[in-house]
Coordinates of C-alpha atoms and ligand atoms in Angstrom, one line a residue:
M1 CA 0.4 0.3 0.0
S2 CA 0.8 3.7 -0.8
Q3 CA 0.0 6.8 1.3
A4 CA 0.8 10.1 0.2
G5 CA 3.2 8.3 -2.7
W6 CA 5.1 7.0 0.7
Q7 CA 6.3 3.5 1.0
V8 CA 3.9 3.0 3.5
D9 CA 4.0 -1.1 5.3
P10 CA 0.3 -2.7 4.9
E11 CA 0.1 -4.5 8.3
S12 CA 1.1 -1.6 10.5
G13 CA 1.4 1.5 9.0
W14 CA 5.0 2.8 9.5
L15 CA 5.7 5.1 7.3
V16 CA 9.8 4.7 6.0
E17 CA 12.0 7.6 5.6
N18 CA 14.3 8.2 2.6
Q19 CA 17.4 8.2 4.0
T20 CA 20.8 7.6 2.6
I21 CA 23.6 7.0 5.3
G22 CA 23.2 3.5 6.3
F23 CA 20.2 2.9 8.3
E24 CA 16.6 3.0 7.7
I25 CA 13.9 5.2 9.8
R26 CA 10.5 3.7 9.9
W27 CA 7.8 6.0 11.4
R28 CA 4.9 5.0 13.3
L29 CA 1.8 7.3 11.6
Q30 CA -0.8 8.1 13.4
R31 CA -2.2 11.1 10.8
L32 CA -1.4 12.1 7.5
L33 CA -2.9 15.8 8.2
H34 CA -1.1 17.0 4.6
H35 CA 0.5 16.1 1.3
E36 CA 1.2 18.0 -1.5
R37 CA 3.9 18.6 -4.1
S38 CA 5.2 21.8 -5.0
A39 CA 7.7 22.5 -7.8
Y40 CA 10.1 22.2 -5.4
Q41 CA 9.3 19.5 -3.4
D42 CA 7.4 17.0 -1.7
I43 CA 5.2 18.2 1.4
V44 CA 4.0 15.6 4.1
V45 CA 3.1 17.2 7.7
A46 CA 1.9 13.7 9.9
E47 CA 0.6 13.0 13.3
L48 CA 3.5 10.1 14.4
E49 CA 3.1 7.9 18.0
R50 CA 5.4 9.9 20.6
F51 CA 7.1 12.6 18.1
G52 CA 4.0 14.6 17.8
R53 CA 3.1 16.3 14.5
A54 CA 6.0 16.7 12.1
L55 CA 6.6 18.4 8.5
F56 CA 8.9 16.1 6.2
L57 CA 10.3 17.2 3.2
D58 CA 11.7 14.8 -0.1
R59 CA 10.4 11.8 2.7
I60 CA 13.4 13.7 5.6
L61 CA 11.7 14.6 8.1
Q62 CA 12.5 19.0 9.3
V63 CA 10.7 19.4 12.8
A64 CA 8.5 17.1 15.0
E65 CA 7.3 18.9 18.4
L66 CA 8.9 17.5 20.7
D67 CA 12.0 19.0 20.5
E68 CA 11.3 21.3 17.3
F69 CA 12.4 23.6 20.3
I70 CA 15.8 22.6 21.6
Y71 CA 17.4 23.1 17.9
H72 CA 15.0 26.1 17.8
E73 CA 16.4 28.2 20.7
M74 CA 20.0 26.9 20.3
L75 CA 19.6 27.8 16.6
V76 CA 18.5 31.4 17.4
H77 CA 20.0 32.5 21.3
V78 CA 23.4 31.0 21.1
P79 CA 24.3 33.3 18.5
L80 CA 22.3 36.4 19.4
A81 CA 23.0 35.9 23.3
A82 CA 26.9 36.7 21.7
L83 CA 25.8 39.9 20.2
P84 CA 26.1 42.8 21.9
A85 CA 22.7 43.8 20.6
A86 CA 21.4 42.8 16.6
R87 CA 19.1 45.3 15.1
R88 CA 18.6 43.1 12.1
V89 CA 18.5 39.1 11.7
L90 CA 18.3 37.4 8.1
I91 CA 17.3 34.0 8.6
I92 CA 17.5 31.7 4.9
G93 CA 15.1 28.7 4.7
G94 CA 13.3 28.2 8.3
G95 CA 9.9 27.7 6.6
D96 CA 8.2 25.9 9.1
G97 CA 8.6 29.5 11.4
G98 CA 10.1 27.8 14.7
T99 CA 13.8 30.2 14.1
L100 CA 11.6 32.9 13.4
R101 CA 9.4 32.9 16.3
E102 CA 12.9 32.4 19.0
V103 CA 14.5 35.6 16.5
T104 CA 11.7 37.6 17.3
R105 CA 11.4 36.7 21.3
W106 CA 14.6 39.9 21.0
R107 CA 12.5 43.0 21.5
D108 CA 15.7 44.6 20.5
V109 CA 15.4 43.1 17.1
E110 CA 14.4 46.2 14.1
E111 CA 14.2 43.9 11.4
V112 CA 14.0 40.6 10.6
H113 CA 13.8 39.1 7.0
L114 CA 13.0 35.4 6.6
V115 CA 14.0 34.2 2.7
E116 CA 12.8 30.9 2.0
L117 CA 12.6 28.6 -1.1
D118 CA 9.3 27.0 -0.8
E119 CA 5.9 29.6 -0.5
A120 CA 4.3 26.3 -0.2
V121 CA 6.1 25.2 3.2
V122 CA 6.0 28.0 4.9
R123 CA 1.7 28.2 4.3
V124 CA 1.7 24.2 4.6
C125 CA 3.7 24.9 8.5
R126 CA 1.2 27.9 9.1
Q127 CA -1.9 26.0 8.4
W128 CA -0.8 22.4 10.0
L129 CA 1.7 23.4 12.6
P130 CA 1.1 26.4 13.8
Q131 CA 2.5 26.5 17.2
L132 CA 5.8 26.1 15.5
G133 CA 6.1 30.0 14.0
A134 CA 3.2 30.7 17.5
G135 CA 2.1 35.1 16.5
A136 CA 5.7 35.6 15.2
W137 CA 4.7 35.1 11.1
D138 CA 2.6 38.7 12.1
D139 CA 5.6 39.9 13.7
P140 CA 5.2 44.0 11.8
R141 CA 9.5 43.8 11.5
L142 CA 9.4 40.9 9.7
T143 CA 9.4 40.5 6.0
I144 CA 9.1 37.5 3.9
H145 CA 10.9 37.1 0.7
Y146 CA 10.1 33.6 -1.4
A147 CA 13.5 32.9 -3.1
D148 CA 17.0 31.1 -3.1
G149 CA 18.7 32.1 0.0
F150 CA 22.4 32.6 -2.0
A151 CA 20.9 34.3 -5.1
F152 CA 19.0 36.7 -2.4
L153 CA 22.6 37.4 -0.1
E154 CA 24.9 37.6 -3.5
A155 CA 22.1 41.0 -4.0
A156 CA 22.1 42.3 0.2
P157 CA 24.3 44.9 1.2
A158 CA 27.8 45.3 1.9
G159 CA 28.1 45.2 6.2
H160 CA 23.8 45.0 6.9
Y161 CA 23.2 42.1 8.8
D162 CA 24.1 41.1 12.1
A163 CA 22.9 37.6 12.5
I164 CA 22.2 35.4 9.4
L165 CA 20.9 32.5 10.6
V166 CA 20.4 29.1 8.5
D167 CA 17.6 26.8 8.7
C168 CA 18.1 24.6 5.5
S169 CA 17.8 21.6 4.5
D170 CA 20.6 19.2 4.2
P171 CA 23.3 18.6 1.6
G172 CA 22.1 16.8 -1.4
T173 CA 18.2 19.4 -1.3
P174 CA 17.7 22.2 -2.8
A175 CA 20.3 24.0 -0.3
D176 CA 23.2 22.7 -1.4
T177 CA 24.9 25.2 -2.7
L178 CA 24.0 27.2 0.8
Y179 CA 26.8 25.0 2.4
S180 CA 29.3 25.8 -0.6
E181 CA 33.1 28.5 -0.3
A182 CA 31.2 31.1 -2.5
F183 CA 27.6 31.1 0.0
Y184 CA 30.1 31.5 3.0
R185 CA 31.9 34.2 1.1
T186 CA 28.8 35.7 0.4
A187 CA 27.6 35.5 3.9
H188 CA 31.0 37.0 5.0
R189 CA 30.2 40.0 3.0
A190 CA 26.1 40.4 3.9
L191 CA 27.3 40.2 7.5
A192 CA 28.4 43.8 9.9
E193 CA 31.4 44.0 11.9
G194 CA 30.7 42.3 14.5
G195 CA 28.1 40.2 12.3
C196 CA 27.8 36.3 12.8
L197 CA 26.7 33.2 10.4
V198 CA 25.8 30.3 12.2
Q199 CA 24.2 26.8 9.8
Q200 CA 22.6 24.0 11.1
A201 CA 25.6 20.9 9.5
L202 CA 23.9 17.3 10.5
S203 CA 26.1 15.0 12.7
P204 CA 29.2 15.6 14.5
F205 CA 28.8 11.8 14.0
I206 CA 26.0 9.9 11.2
H207 CA 27.8 13.4 8.4
R208 CA 31.6 13.1 9.9
D209 CA 33.2 13.9 6.7
V210 CA 30.0 16.0 5.7
L211 CA 30.3 18.3 9.0
T212 CA 34.6 18.5 8.0
T213 CA 34.4 19.4 4.8
I214 CA 32.1 21.8 5.4
L215 CA 34.7 23.4 8.2
Q216 CA 37.3 23.5 6.0
R217 CA 34.7 25.8 3.7
L218 CA 34.0 28.3 6.5
A219 CA 37.5 28.6 7.7
A220 CA 38.7 29.3 4.0
V221 CA 36.1 32.7 4.7
F222 CA 36.1 33.4 8.7
P223 CA 39.3 33.5 10.1
Q224 CA 36.9 33.2 13.3
R225 CA 34.8 30.1 13.4
G226 CA 33.9 27.0 14.9
V227 CA 30.9 24.0 15.1
Y228 CA 28.7 23.9 18.5
F229 CA 25.8 21.1 19.2
C230 CA 23.1 20.1 21.1
P231 CA 20.5 17.3 21.3
S232 CA 19.0 16.0 18.8
I233 CA 15.8 13.7 19.1
S234 CA 13.4 13.0 16.4
Y235 CA 16.5 13.5 14.1
L236 CA 18.2 10.8 15.2
I237 CA 21.2 11.7 14.9
G238 CA 22.1 12.3 18.4
L239 CA 24.0 15.2 18.7
Q240 CA 22.5 17.9 16.1
A241 CA 25.7 19.9 15.2
F242 CA 25.3 24.0 14.0
V243 CA 28.7 25.8 12.3
W244 CA 29.4 29.3 12.8
G245 CA 31.4 32.2 11.0
A246 CA 32.0 36.0 13.3
K247 CA 33.3 39.3 12.5
G248 CA 34.6 39.3 15.7
T249 CA 32.4 37.9 18.3
N250 CA 32.7 34.8 19.5
P251 CA 29.7 32.9 20.9
A252 CA 32.2 30.1 22.0
A253 CA 33.2 32.9 25.5
G254 CA 29.4 32.5 26.1
P255 CA 26.6 34.8 26.5
A256 CA 27.7 38.5 25.9
R257 CA 23.6 40.0 27.3
T258 CA 20.2 37.7 28.7
A259 CA 18.7 35.8 26.3
P260 CA 14.5 36.4 26.9
D261 CA 12.6 34.6 29.3
G262 CA 11.0 31.0 29.0
T263 CA 12.7 29.5 27.2
R264 CA 13.3 25.4 28.1
W265 CA 16.6 24.8 26.7
Y266 CA 19.2 27.9 26.3
T267 CA 21.0 29.1 29.3
P268 CA 23.3 31.2 30.0
E269 CA 24.7 26.9 30.9
S270 CA 23.6 25.2 27.7
H271 CA 24.7 27.8 25.8
R272 CA 28.4 27.3 27.4
A273 CA 28.3 23.4 27.4
A274 CA 27.6 23.8 23.3
F275 CA 31.2 24.6 23.0
L276 CA 32.7 21.7 24.8
M277 CA 35.0 19.3 22.8
P278 CA 35.3 15.6 24.9
P279 CA 37.6 13.9 23.3
A280 CA 35.1 12.1 21.0
L281 CA 34.8 15.3 19.1
A282 CA 38.8 16.5 19.6
I283 CA 39.1 16.9 15.7
F284 CA 36.1 19.3 15.7
R285 CA 38.6 21.1 18.2
A286 CA 40.8 23.2 16.3
S287 CA 38.0 24.3 14.8
A288 CA 35.7 25.3 18.0
G289 CA 35.6 28.8 18.4
Ligands
SAM1 N1 15.5 22.3 10.7 C1 15.4 21.6 9.8 C2 16.3 20.8 9.2 O1 17.6 20.3 10.1 O2 16.3 19.6 8.5 C3 15.2 22.5 8.5 C4 14.2 22.8 8.9 S1 13.0 24.5 7.3 C5 11.6 23.4 6.8 C6 14.6 24.5 6.2 C7 13.9 25.1 5.0 O3 14.7 25.8 3.8 C8 13.0 24.6 4.1 O4 11.2 24.8 3.4 C9 13.0 24.1 2.9 O5 11.8 25.2 1.4 C10 14.5 25.9 2.5 N2 15.1 25.9 1.7 C11 16.3 25.3 0.6 N3 17.0 25.0 0.3 C12 17.3 26.7 -0.1 C13 17.1 27.7 -1.0 N4 19.0 28.0 -1.1 N5 16.8 28.8 -0.3 C14 16.1 29.3 0.7 N6 15.6 28.7 1.5 C15 15.9 27.2 0.7

């Protein structure tokens, strides 16, 4: 049987993910909420046992209700708390709204630009995962641009953004160019003095080779760069890596200011702990910041 074009076991109703990294992920489907094929990708929102509502793009899980706050808080508050101030913030990708929600909690942010390739992701997530973006979609500081993140950044004024947060899909998807050295060069140009770029960068164990390559490309552009980690439950990769590159700010030194109230994972302690490099991660130490 096939449900929404997915491979589903007829007896049990397990959804099979489209992973190609040496193991198979099967999700117990409670309810298929939405399925469509946009101009860019296959989009599914489903209710999963234990993990809650989840968004899949091209059959790869992007966010799940159970733990999305860990990823989004650590992607946003680590760089924003390390900066003395953040007036202009650019989000590339992030069409589910979780990163946007966390950015808009900072009152000193004056402008947020969200550059999402696929209008359909925003529309579907606003309808089926409304708690992800919460009220942030209606924030007057927000401008949404439906465009390719790389092309958008190439046209951006130099020295413009205090923070660039790249919340994109993995390499091998429409986000592939966002992991190139040319992209990091463009981002470096668009960052203000003292600014910081952060990007999701898969896992230090399962994708060690990919993360190493990403860090090499960053190092070719940003003298100040590194990696930090947070737990990853729904991606089933143990640790989620974030790479950063900065022009004068060092997020590895810890927070420079207090993050908004109400975070569930981010604290000054979890900020500093994210930069710990135990021996098993020693190969990333040189680029730890
Ligand atoms: N947290 C997720 C993860 O770790 O996989 C990312 C989620 S977010 C939904 C990823 C978004 O990046 C998608 O909505 C996708 O359409 C968008 N995206 C992919 N390539 C892009 C590009 N080149 N420019 C802008 N957005 C892009």
